[in-house]
């Protein structure tokens, strides 16, 4: 988790042990505002304030109003009922999954990752690539967490993933 933003590390740690506490914090921070239909701007302001600390490439993607709307809607959907599901997902992400990456057997694995990602730092992708047999890591300079799929998703059609 070295290089991961503090809030994400804290969330994974707390959720691993106390998912209900993580849900309570997220519900009051993002969950309730995400469902506030009277003042949807409160939610947008909270999320965009959070994005101020993100890499410039991620912020640039959200300058496009249609992408920003999709981004905000995806977060709203995650919190549509409550923060419980998000908290349990964080718990699962922060715990061992019951298998080792080195045991995955595939002919070809391609990892794409932004080198400025602070949600899941590039060093984590490098470690995963070392453990995965037959894995190729494509690191994108000057890209973060949001920007890689937004800017490079169309390239998937050029790659034979089978």
Short mmCIF file of N, CA and C in Angstrom, two decimals:
data_model
loop_
_atom_site.label_atom_id
_atom_site.label_comp_id
_atom_site.label_asym_id
_atom_site.label_seq_id
_atom_site.Cartn_x
_atom_site.Cartn_y
_atom_site.Cartn_z
N UNK A 1 0.82 -1.21 0.00
CA UNK A 1 0.00 0.00 0.00
C UNK A 1 0.86 1.27 0.00
N UNK A 2 2.19 1.11 -0.08
CA UNK A 2 3.06 2.27 -0.13
C UNK A 2 2.70 3.11 -1.36
N UNK A 3 2.50 4.41 -1.17
CA UNK A 3 2.13 5.30 -2.25
C UNK A 3 0.63 5.46 -2.41
N UNK A 4 -0.15 4.64 -1.69
CA UNK A 4 -1.61 4.75 -1.73
C UNK A 4 -2.03 5.92 -0.86
N UNK A 5 -3.05 6.65 -1.29
CA UNK A 5 -3.50 7.77 -0.48
C UNK A 5 -3.96 7.27 0.88
N UNK A 6 -3.72 8.08 1.89
CA UNK A 6 -3.97 7.71 3.27
C UNK A 6 -5.41 7.25 3.48
N UNK A 7 -6.38 7.95 2.91
CA UNK A 7 -7.78 7.63 3.10
C UNK A 7 -8.10 6.21 2.63
N UNK A 8 -7.52 5.81 1.50
CA UNK A 8 -7.76 4.46 0.97
C UNK A 8 -7.13 3.41 1.87
N UNK A 9 -5.91 3.66 2.33
CA UNK A 9 -5.26 2.71 3.25
C UNK A 9 -6.06 2.57 4.54
N UNK A 10 -6.53 3.68 5.06
CA UNK A 10 -7.33 3.66 6.28
C UNK A 10 -8.63 2.89 6.06
N UNK A 11 -9.29 3.15 4.95
CA UNK A 11 -10.54 2.45 4.65
C UNK A 11 -10.33 0.94 4.58
N UNK A 12 -9.29 0.50 3.88
CA UNK A 12 -9.02 -0.94 3.78
C UNK A 12 -8.72 -1.55 5.15
N UNK A 13 -7.97 -0.82 5.97
CA UNK A 13 -7.65 -1.32 7.31
C UNK A 13 -8.89 -1.42 8.19
N UNK A 14 -9.64 -0.34 8.26
CA UNK A 14 -10.83 -0.33 9.12
C UNK A 14 -11.86 -1.34 8.62
N UNK A 15 -12.11 -1.35 7.32
CA UNK A 15 -13.12 -2.26 6.77
C UNK A 15 -12.74 -3.72 6.96
N UNK A 16 -11.45 -4.02 6.95
CA UNK A 16 -11.01 -5.41 7.15
C UNK A 16 -11.45 -5.94 8.51
N UNK A 17 -11.46 -5.07 9.49
CA UNK A 17 -11.82 -5.50 10.85
C UNK A 17 -13.22 -5.09 11.26
N UNK A 18 -13.63 -3.90 10.83
CA UNK A 18 -14.92 -3.34 11.27
C UNK A 18 -15.69 -2.76 10.09
N UNK A 19 -16.24 -3.61 9.22
CA UNK A 19 -16.95 -3.08 8.06
C UNK A 19 -18.14 -2.19 8.43
N UNK A 20 -18.78 -2.46 9.54
CA UNK A 20 -19.91 -1.61 9.95
C UNK A 20 -19.45 -0.20 10.30
N UNK A 21 -18.29 -0.09 10.92
CA UNK A 21 -17.73 1.24 11.23
C UNK A 21 -17.37 1.96 9.93
N UNK A 22 -16.74 1.26 9.01
CA UNK A 22 -16.40 1.86 7.71
C UNK A 22 -17.67 2.31 7.00
N UNK A 23 -18.72 1.49 7.06
CA UNK A 23 -19.99 1.84 6.42
C UNK A 23 -20.59 3.09 7.07
N UNK A 24 -20.52 3.18 8.38
CA UNK A 24 -21.06 4.34 9.09
C UNK A 24 -20.35 5.62 8.64
N UNK A 25 -19.03 5.57 8.58
CA UNK A 25 -18.25 6.75 8.18
C UNK A 25 -18.57 7.12 6.72
N UNK A 26 -18.57 6.12 5.84
CA UNK A 26 -18.85 6.41 4.42
C UNK A 26 -20.30 6.86 4.20
N UNK A 27 -21.22 6.29 4.96
CA UNK A 27 -22.63 6.67 4.83
C UNK A 27 -22.82 8.14 5.15
N UNK A 28 -22.16 8.59 6.21
CA UNK A 28 -22.30 9.99 6.60
C UNK A 28 -21.45 10.94 5.76
N UNK A 29 -20.39 10.43 5.16
CA UNK A 29 -19.55 11.27 4.32
C UNK A 29 -20.03 11.38 2.89
N UNK A 30 -20.37 10.24 2.27
CA UNK A 30 -20.74 10.22 0.85
C UNK A 30 -22.12 9.64 0.61
N UNK A 31 -22.48 8.60 1.38
CA UNK A 31 -23.73 7.88 1.13
C UNK A 31 -24.97 8.76 1.15
N UNK A 32 -25.19 9.45 2.25
CA UNK A 32 -26.38 10.30 2.35
C UNK A 32 -26.39 11.41 1.31
N UNK A 33 -25.28 12.13 1.12
CA UNK A 33 -25.28 13.15 0.06
C UNK A 33 -25.54 12.57 -1.34
N UNK A 34 -25.09 11.32 -1.59
CA UNK A 34 -25.29 10.73 -2.92
C UNK A 34 -26.77 10.47 -3.21
N UNK A 35 -27.57 10.34 -2.16
CA UNK A 35 -29.00 10.08 -2.33
C UNK A 35 -29.87 11.32 -2.10
N UNK A 36 -29.24 12.45 -1.87
CA UNK A 36 -29.97 13.69 -1.61
C UNK A 36 -30.49 14.26 -2.93
N UNK A 37 -31.74 13.99 -3.23
CA UNK A 37 -32.31 14.44 -4.50
C UNK A 37 -32.71 15.91 -4.47
N UNK A 38 -32.87 16.46 -3.28
CA UNK A 38 -33.21 17.88 -3.15
C UNK A 38 -32.01 18.76 -3.48
N UNK A 39 -30.82 18.33 -3.05
CA UNK A 39 -29.60 19.10 -3.28
C UNK A 39 -28.48 18.19 -3.82
N UNK A 40 -28.61 17.75 -5.07
CA UNK A 40 -27.57 16.86 -5.64
C UNK A 40 -26.21 17.55 -5.76
N UNK A 41 -26.20 18.85 -5.76
CA UNK A 41 -24.94 19.58 -5.88
C UNK A 41 -24.03 19.36 -4.67
N UNK A 42 -24.60 19.03 -3.52
CA UNK A 42 -23.78 18.78 -2.33
C UNK A 42 -22.88 17.57 -2.57
N UNK A 43 -23.45 16.51 -3.12
CA UNK A 43 -22.68 15.31 -3.44
C UNK A 43 -21.59 15.62 -4.45
N UNK A 44 -21.95 16.30 -5.52
CA UNK A 44 -20.97 16.63 -6.55
C UNK A 44 -19.84 17.46 -5.98
N UNK A 45 -20.15 18.43 -5.14
CA UNK A 45 -19.12 19.27 -4.53
C UNK A 45 -18.19 18.43 -3.65
N UNK A 46 -18.74 17.49 -2.89
CA UNK A 46 -17.91 16.62 -2.04
C UNK A 46 -16.95 15.79 -2.89
N UNK A 47 -17.47 15.20 -3.94
CA UNK A 47 -16.63 14.34 -4.78
C UNK A 47 -15.57 15.17 -5.50
N UNK A 48 -15.95 16.30 -6.04
CA UNK A 48 -14.98 17.12 -6.77
C UNK A 48 -13.93 17.70 -5.82
N UNK A 49 -14.31 17.98 -4.60
CA UNK A 49 -13.33 18.43 -3.59
C UNK A 49 -12.33 17.31 -3.33
N UNK A 50 -12.82 16.07 -3.22
CA UNK A 50 -11.96 14.90 -3.03
C UNK A 50 -11.00 14.74 -4.21
N UNK A 51 -11.47 15.03 -5.40
CA UNK A 51 -10.65 14.86 -6.61
C UNK A 51 -9.54 15.89 -6.73
N UNK A 52 -9.59 16.96 -5.94
CA UNK A 52 -8.54 17.98 -6.01
C UNK A 52 -7.17 17.42 -5.68
N UNK A 53 -7.12 16.37 -4.87
CA UNK A 53 -5.83 15.79 -4.47
C UNK A 53 -5.35 14.71 -5.45
N UNK A 54 -6.09 14.47 -6.49
CA UNK A 54 -5.77 13.40 -7.44
C UNK A 54 -4.84 13.92 -8.54
N UNK A 55 -4.22 13.01 -9.27
CA UNK A 55 -3.33 13.41 -10.37
C UNK A 55 -4.06 14.28 -11.40
N UNK A 56 -3.30 15.16 -12.03
CA UNK A 56 -3.90 16.08 -13.00
C UNK A 56 -4.58 15.33 -14.15
N UNK A 57 -4.08 14.15 -14.51
CA UNK A 57 -4.69 13.38 -15.59
C UNK A 57 -6.10 12.94 -15.21
N UNK A 58 -6.32 12.56 -13.96
CA UNK A 58 -7.65 12.17 -13.51
C UNK A 58 -8.58 13.38 -13.48
N UNK A 59 -8.07 14.50 -12.99
CA UNK A 59 -8.89 15.72 -12.95
C UNK A 59 -9.26 16.18 -14.36
N UNK A 60 -8.33 16.03 -15.30
CA UNK A 60 -8.60 16.45 -16.68
C UNK A 60 -9.73 15.63 -17.29
N UNK A 61 -9.79 14.34 -16.97
CA UNK A 61 -10.88 13.50 -17.49
C UNK A 61 -12.23 14.01 -17.02
N UNK A 62 -12.27 14.49 -15.79
CA UNK A 62 -13.54 14.94 -15.22
C UNK A 62 -13.90 16.36 -15.66
N UNK A 63 -13.04 16.99 -16.42
CA UNK A 63 -13.38 18.29 -17.00
C UNK A 63 -14.41 18.10 -18.11
N UNK A 64 -14.44 16.91 -18.70
CA UNK A 64 -15.45 16.56 -19.71
C UNK A 64 -16.75 16.26 -18.96
N UNK A 65 -17.78 17.06 -19.18
CA UNK A 65 -19.02 16.95 -18.42
C UNK A 65 -19.67 15.57 -18.55
N UNK A 66 -19.63 14.97 -19.73
CA UNK A 66 -20.26 13.65 -19.88
C UNK A 66 -19.51 12.59 -19.08
N UNK A 67 -18.18 12.65 -19.05
CA UNK A 67 -17.40 11.71 -18.25
C UNK A 67 -17.60 11.96 -16.76
N UNK A 68 -17.67 13.22 -16.40
CA UNK A 68 -17.91 13.57 -15.00
C UNK A 68 -19.27 13.03 -14.55
N UNK A 69 -20.29 13.16 -15.40
CA UNK A 69 -21.62 12.65 -15.07
C UNK A 69 -21.60 11.14 -14.87
N UNK A 70 -20.89 10.43 -15.74
CA UNK A 70 -20.78 8.97 -15.63
C UNK A 70 -20.06 8.60 -14.33
N UNK A 71 -18.98 9.30 -14.05
CA UNK A 71 -18.20 9.06 -12.83
C UNK A 71 -19.07 9.26 -11.59
N UNK A 72 -19.78 10.38 -11.52
CA UNK A 72 -20.63 10.67 -10.37
C UNK A 72 -21.75 9.65 -10.25
N UNK A 73 -22.34 9.26 -11.37
CA UNK A 73 -23.44 8.29 -11.33
C UNK A 73 -22.95 6.92 -10.86
N UNK A 74 -21.73 6.55 -11.24
CA UNK A 74 -21.22 5.26 -10.78
C UNK A 74 -21.03 5.25 -9.26
N UNK A 75 -20.62 6.37 -8.70
CA UNK A 75 -20.48 6.45 -7.24
C UNK A 75 -21.86 6.46 -6.59
N UNK A 76 -22.78 7.21 -7.17
CA UNK A 76 -24.16 7.22 -6.64
C UNK A 76 -24.74 5.82 -6.63
N UNK A 77 -24.52 5.07 -7.70
CA UNK A 77 -25.06 3.70 -7.79
C UNK A 77 -24.49 2.82 -6.68
N UNK A 78 -23.20 2.99 -6.39
CA UNK A 78 -22.57 2.18 -5.34
C UNK A 78 -23.21 2.45 -3.98
N UNK A 79 -23.68 3.67 -3.77
CA UNK A 79 -24.27 4.07 -2.49
C UNK A 79 -25.79 4.19 -2.57
N UNK A 80 -26.41 3.62 -3.60
CA UNK A 80 -27.83 3.84 -3.85
C UNK A 80 -28.73 3.41 -2.69
N UNK A 81 -28.36 2.38 -1.96
CA UNK A 81 -29.15 1.92 -0.82
C UNK A 81 -28.49 2.37 0.48
N UNK A 82 -27.20 2.10 0.59
CA UNK A 82 -26.44 2.48 1.78
C UNK A 82 -24.97 2.28 1.47
N UNK A 83 -24.13 2.51 2.45
CA UNK A 83 -22.69 2.31 2.29
C UNK A 83 -22.26 0.90 2.67
N UNK A 84 -23.18 0.06 3.10
CA UNK A 84 -22.83 -1.30 3.55
C UNK A 84 -22.12 -2.10 2.46
N UNK A 85 -22.64 -2.09 1.24
CA UNK A 85 -22.02 -2.86 0.16
C UNK A 85 -20.61 -2.38 -0.14
N UNK A 86 -20.41 -1.08 -0.15
CA UNK A 86 -19.09 -0.51 -0.41
C UNK A 86 -18.12 -0.91 0.71
N UNK A 87 -18.60 -0.89 1.94
CA UNK A 87 -17.76 -1.27 3.09
C UNK A 87 -17.37 -2.74 3.01
N UNK A 88 -18.29 -3.60 2.64
CA UNK A 88 -17.97 -5.02 2.54
C UNK A 88 -17.05 -5.29 1.35
N UNK A 89 -17.19 -4.53 0.28
CA UNK A 89 -16.24 -4.67 -0.83
C UNK A 89 -14.84 -4.26 -0.37
N UNK A 90 -14.75 -3.17 0.39
CA UNK A 90 -13.45 -2.74 0.92
C UNK A 90 -12.87 -3.81 1.83
N UNK A 91 -13.72 -4.46 2.63
CA UNK A 91 -13.24 -5.55 3.49
C UNK A 91 -12.63 -6.65 2.63
N UNK A 92 -13.33 -7.05 1.58
CA UNK A 92 -12.84 -8.11 0.70
C UNK A 92 -11.54 -7.72 0.00
N UNK A 93 -11.45 -6.47 -0.42
CA UNK A 93 -10.23 -6.00 -1.09
C UNK A 93 -9.03 -5.99 -0.15
N UNK A 94 -9.30 -5.78 1.13
CA UNK A 94 -8.21 -5.67 2.09
C UNK A 94 -7.79 -6.98 2.74
N UNK A 95 -8.46 -8.06 2.40
CA UNK A 95 -8.15 -9.37 3.00
C UNK A 95 -7.53 -10.30 1.96
N UNK A 96 -6.83 -11.34 2.40
CA UNK A 96 -6.34 -12.36 1.45
C UNK A 96 -7.52 -13.00 0.72
N UNK A 97 -7.33 -13.33 -0.53
CA UNK A 97 -8.41 -13.87 -1.37
C UNK A 97 -8.43 -15.39 -1.41
N UNK A 98 -7.50 -16.04 -0.74
CA UNK A 98 -7.51 -17.49 -0.70
C UNK A 98 -6.74 -18.16 -1.83
N UNK A 99 -5.99 -17.38 -2.59
CA UNK A 99 -5.12 -17.95 -3.63
C UNK A 99 -3.95 -16.99 -3.83
N UNK A 100 -2.88 -17.51 -4.39
CA UNK A 100 -1.71 -16.69 -4.68
C UNK A 100 -1.69 -16.33 -6.16
N UNK A 101 -1.29 -15.12 -6.46
CA UNK A 101 -1.20 -14.70 -7.86
C UNK A 101 -0.28 -15.61 -8.66
N UNK A 102 0.75 -16.10 -8.02
CA UNK A 102 1.71 -16.96 -8.74
C UNK A 102 1.07 -18.28 -9.20
N UNK A 103 -0.06 -18.64 -8.61
CA UNK A 103 -0.74 -19.89 -8.98
C UNK A 103 -1.69 -19.73 -10.17
N UNK A 104 -1.90 -18.51 -10.64
CA UNK A 104 -2.79 -18.28 -11.77
C UNK A 104 -2.08 -18.70 -13.05
N UNK A 105 -2.69 -19.57 -13.80
CA UNK A 105 -2.12 -20.10 -15.04
C UNK A 105 -2.91 -19.58 -16.24
N UNK A 106 -2.34 -18.69 -17.00
CA UNK A 106 -2.94 -18.16 -18.23
C UNK A 106 -1.84 -18.03 -19.26
N UNK A 107 -2.21 -18.14 -20.52
CA UNK A 107 -1.23 -17.97 -21.59
C UNK A 107 -0.75 -16.52 -21.70
N UNK A 108 -1.68 -15.61 -21.45
CA UNK A 108 -1.36 -14.19 -21.63
C UNK A 108 -2.16 -13.37 -20.62
N UNK A 109 -1.46 -12.51 -19.89
CA UNK A 109 -2.11 -11.57 -18.98
C UNK A 109 -1.52 -10.21 -19.27
N UNK A 110 -2.39 -9.25 -19.50
CA UNK A 110 -1.94 -7.88 -19.76
C UNK A 110 -2.50 -6.98 -18.66
N UNK A 111 -1.62 -6.31 -17.96
CA UNK A 111 -2.00 -5.35 -16.92
C UNK A 111 -1.76 -3.94 -17.45
N UNK A 112 -2.74 -3.08 -17.32
CA UNK A 112 -2.60 -1.68 -17.70
C UNK A 112 -2.69 -0.87 -16.42
N UNK A 113 -1.79 0.09 -16.27
CA UNK A 113 -1.81 0.84 -15.02
C UNK A 113 -1.20 2.22 -15.20
N UNK A 114 -1.84 3.21 -14.60
CA UNK A 114 -1.30 4.57 -14.60
C UNK A 114 -0.20 4.70 -13.57
N UNK A 115 0.91 5.28 -13.95
CA UNK A 115 2.05 5.40 -13.04
C UNK A 115 1.82 6.43 -11.93
N UNK A 116 0.79 7.29 -12.08
CA UNK A 116 0.49 8.29 -11.04
C UNK A 116 -0.73 7.90 -10.21
N UNK A 117 -1.20 6.67 -10.33
CA UNK A 117 -2.38 6.20 -9.60
C UNK A 117 -2.09 6.20 -8.10
N UNK A 118 -2.93 6.91 -7.34
CA UNK A 118 -2.77 6.92 -5.88
C UNK A 118 -3.86 6.11 -5.20
N UNK A 119 -4.83 5.60 -5.97
CA UNK A 119 -5.82 4.66 -5.41
C UNK A 119 -5.17 3.29 -5.26
N UNK A 120 -4.51 2.87 -6.31
CA UNK A 120 -3.81 1.58 -6.35
C UNK A 120 -2.46 1.88 -7.01
N UNK A 121 -1.44 2.17 -6.23
CA UNK A 121 -0.17 2.64 -6.77
C UNK A 121 0.47 1.68 -7.78
N UNK A 122 1.24 2.25 -8.68
CA UNK A 122 1.91 1.49 -9.74
C UNK A 122 2.78 0.37 -9.16
N UNK A 123 3.38 0.60 -8.00
CA UNK A 123 4.22 -0.44 -7.37
C UNK A 123 3.42 -1.71 -7.11
N UNK A 124 2.12 -1.58 -6.84
CA UNK A 124 1.27 -2.75 -6.63
C UNK A 124 1.11 -3.53 -7.93
N UNK A 125 1.00 -2.81 -9.04
CA UNK A 125 0.89 -3.47 -10.35
C UNK A 125 2.20 -4.17 -10.70
N UNK A 126 3.33 -3.53 -10.37
CA UNK A 126 4.64 -4.14 -10.62
C UNK A 126 4.76 -5.44 -9.82
N UNK A 127 4.35 -5.41 -8.57
CA UNK A 127 4.40 -6.61 -7.73
C UNK A 127 3.50 -7.70 -8.31
N UNK A 128 2.30 -7.34 -8.72
CA UNK A 128 1.37 -8.32 -9.31
C UNK A 128 1.98 -8.91 -10.58
N UNK A 129 2.59 -8.08 -11.40
CA UNK A 129 3.19 -8.56 -12.65
C UNK A 129 4.30 -9.56 -12.38
N UNK A 130 5.08 -9.31 -11.35
CA UNK A 130 6.17 -10.24 -11.00
C UNK A 130 5.63 -11.61 -10.56
N UNK A 131 4.47 -11.58 -9.89
CA UNK A 131 3.89 -12.82 -9.37
C UNK A 131 3.10 -13.60 -10.42
N UNK A 132 2.52 -12.90 -11.36
CA UNK A 132 1.69 -13.54 -12.38
C UNK A 132 2.57 -14.08 -13.51
N UNK A 133 2.44 -15.37 -13.78
CA UNK A 133 3.19 -15.95 -14.88
C UNK A 133 2.63 -15.43 -16.20
N UNK A 134 3.50 -15.18 -17.15
CA UNK A 134 3.12 -14.73 -18.49
C UNK A 134 2.41 -13.38 -18.49
N UNK A 135 2.70 -12.54 -17.51
CA UNK A 135 2.05 -11.24 -17.43
C UNK A 135 2.93 -10.15 -18.03
N UNK A 136 2.29 -9.25 -18.73
CA UNK A 136 2.96 -8.07 -19.28
C UNK A 136 2.30 -6.86 -18.63
N UNK A 137 3.12 -5.96 -18.13
CA UNK A 137 2.62 -4.74 -17.50
C UNK A 137 2.87 -3.57 -18.44
N UNK A 138 1.80 -2.86 -18.76
CA UNK A 138 1.92 -1.65 -19.55
C UNK A 138 1.66 -0.49 -18.60
N UNK A 139 2.70 0.27 -18.30
CA UNK A 139 2.59 1.42 -17.42
C UNK A 139 2.47 2.70 -18.23
N UNK A 140 1.48 3.49 -17.91
CA UNK A 140 1.24 4.74 -18.63
C UNK A 140 1.78 5.91 -17.82
N UNK A 141 2.78 6.60 -18.38
CA UNK A 141 3.30 7.79 -17.74
C UNK A 141 2.22 8.86 -17.68
N UNK A 142 2.26 9.67 -16.66
CA UNK A 142 1.36 10.82 -16.51
C UNK A 142 -0.12 10.43 -16.52
N UNK A 143 -0.43 9.22 -16.06
CA UNK A 143 -1.82 8.77 -15.97
C UNK A 143 -2.11 8.30 -14.56
N UNK A 144 -3.37 8.45 -14.14
CA UNK A 144 -3.78 8.07 -12.80
C UNK A 144 -4.72 6.89 -12.80
N UNK A 145 -5.71 6.93 -11.93
CA UNK A 145 -6.64 5.83 -11.74
C UNK A 145 -7.81 5.91 -12.72
N UNK A 146 -8.34 7.09 -12.89
CA UNK A 146 -9.51 7.30 -13.76
C UNK A 146 -9.09 7.42 -15.22
N UNK A 147 -7.96 8.02 -15.45
CA UNK A 147 -7.59 8.39 -16.83
C UNK A 147 -7.24 7.22 -17.73
N UNK A 148 -6.67 6.14 -17.21
CA UNK A 148 -6.27 5.02 -18.07
C UNK A 148 -7.46 4.41 -18.79
N UNK A 149 -8.52 3.99 -18.08
CA UNK A 149 -9.64 3.41 -18.84
C UNK A 149 -10.33 4.42 -19.75
N UNK A 150 -10.37 5.66 -19.33
CA UNK A 150 -11.03 6.68 -20.16
C UNK A 150 -10.26 6.92 -21.45
N UNK A 151 -8.95 7.03 -21.35
CA UNK A 151 -8.15 7.40 -22.52
C UNK A 151 -7.71 6.22 -23.38
N UNK A 152 -7.66 5.01 -22.82
CA UNK A 152 -7.07 3.90 -23.56
C UNK A 152 -8.01 2.71 -23.78
N UNK A 153 -9.23 2.79 -23.33
CA UNK A 153 -10.15 1.67 -23.46
C UNK A 153 -10.34 1.25 -24.92
N UNK A 154 -10.33 2.20 -25.83
CA UNK A 154 -10.52 1.87 -27.24
C UNK A 154 -9.40 0.99 -27.78
N UNK A 155 -8.24 0.99 -27.14
CA UNK A 155 -7.13 0.14 -27.61
C UNK A 155 -7.39 -1.34 -27.39
N UNK A 156 -8.31 -1.66 -26.48
CA UNK A 156 -8.60 -3.07 -26.23
C UNK A 156 -9.03 -3.80 -27.50
N UNK A 157 -9.71 -3.10 -28.37
CA UNK A 157 -10.16 -3.76 -29.60
C UNK A 157 -8.99 -4.14 -30.51
N UNK A 158 -7.82 -3.56 -30.29
CA UNK A 158 -6.65 -3.86 -31.11
C UNK A 158 -5.83 -5.03 -30.57
N UNK A 159 -6.16 -5.49 -29.38
CA UNK A 159 -5.38 -6.54 -28.73
C UNK A 159 -6.14 -7.84 -28.76
N UNK A 160 -5.48 -8.90 -29.15
CA UNK A 160 -6.08 -10.23 -29.12
C UNK A 160 -5.94 -10.76 -27.70
N UNK A 161 -7.02 -10.69 -26.94
CA UNK A 161 -6.97 -11.11 -25.54
C UNK A 161 -7.29 -12.59 -25.36
N UNK A 162 -7.60 -13.29 -26.42
CA UNK A 162 -7.97 -14.71 -26.29
C UNK A 162 -6.75 -15.60 -26.23
#
